[in-house]
Amino acid sequence: MSAWEANVRRVEPYVPGEQPKEKNIIKLNTNENPYPPSPRVLAKAVELEKLRLYPDDKATLLVDEIAGYHGLKNSQVFVGVGSDDVLAMAFMTFFNSSKNILFPDITYSFYDVWAELLGIPYERPELDETFNIKAEDYYKENGGVVIANPNAPTGIARPLSFIEDIVKHNQDVVVIVDEAYVDFGGESSLPLIDTYDNLLVVRTFSKSRSMAGLRIGYAMGSEKLIKYMSDVKFSYNSYTMNMPSIILGAESLKDDEYFKETVAKVVATREWFKQEIEGLGFKVLPSSTNFLFITHEKISAKEIFEKAREEKIFVRYFNKPRIDNYLRVTIGTDDEMKAFLELLKKIV
Ligand code: PMP
């Protein structure tokens, strides 16, 4: 080992789902939306000549549009490069104490990576045997709380009253609610941000808005929270939001009809597919997201994952304690789900 390596900030990085290069793949492994973005987005050309200029560092067009959509002041909105960037900024800004931050043992697996990277101590209370969060685990003293609602990879959503109870018990720290999947059936905590100035609600354009490739995420909260986050962000990188993301993101919000229509299609496909596979002996957790977390009584998840992969159908398998016999299946188009269903019938 070279001497300089002793000073390297070493981390075990987050591993995102595979992005296969082959063609003709049914891709149900990274919770992307199977439908394209709104036609308004596709029609909105970005003048390439303008790319020689820096983008608006404040991303005003996008921030104003998000604020208007949710009925907030623009000073209550923070935007970033996907919600990953927004969440990382929030961890960096708000989790700066020697006490443990809290998030469930089974949740989005980037949380512990950021905590490790930033040297934030953390504790992961176990979900109960039905994969539900136990509120009492979050009543103790801590350095901050992070809850994905709906949770991932379980897909389970908890009601607003449940989140409010956790926030009520944690008014001395910042509580982050990650609502990456909320549009597919969860109840948003947004109505609480006027009452609790320590509550940060994080959203993304990657799932329900079909724009994972552009990388747009945002956070909403009290003006104080947003100001603190912005101060950290502008001390790190002024120009995180690129020009096409600002313009096309703002455009997406102007087409609510298309947004609601595609979300409804995904939800309908999810419920149909769930019923079908329950008939094949799968246990399916209740999902309020664009994916299902499934397990079979007789065939191992790993075996199904490998067989599906051979047939060019990609789903997500996590080789982790408690969930290593589950598969996370993103909801694709009806045709894609029919193809997967046929394969599952054969395997079963
Ligand atoms: N939160 C959760 C719970 C997620 O599953 C994801 C998707 N990997 C993200 C945040 C990040 O999504 P993005 O950076 O594309 O907004």
CSV table of C-alpha atoms in Angstrom, one decimal, residues 10 112 116 129 137-138 179 187 233 240 263 278 284 293 322:
chain,number,residue,atom,x,y,z
A,10,ARG,CA,-12.5,5.0,1.7
A,112,ASP,CA,-26.0,4.1,5.1
A,116,GLU,CA,-20.5,6.2,6.1
A,129,GLU,CA,-42.0,-9.2,10.7
A,137,ASP,CA,-38.1,2.8,17.7
A,138,TYR,CA,-38.0,6.5,16.7
A,179,GLU,CA,-41.2,10.4,-1.1
A,187,GLU,CA,-50.0,9.8,1.4
A,233,LYS,CA,-24.9,23.5,-1.8
A,240,THR,CA,-25.6,21.4,-10.2
A,263,VAL,CA,-49.4,7.0,-13.1
A,278,GLU,CA,-50.7,-14.4,-6.1
A,284,VAL,CA,-46.8,-10.0,-2.6
A,293,PHE,CA,-41.7,-6.9,-3.6
A,322,ARG,CA,-34.0,-10.8,5.7
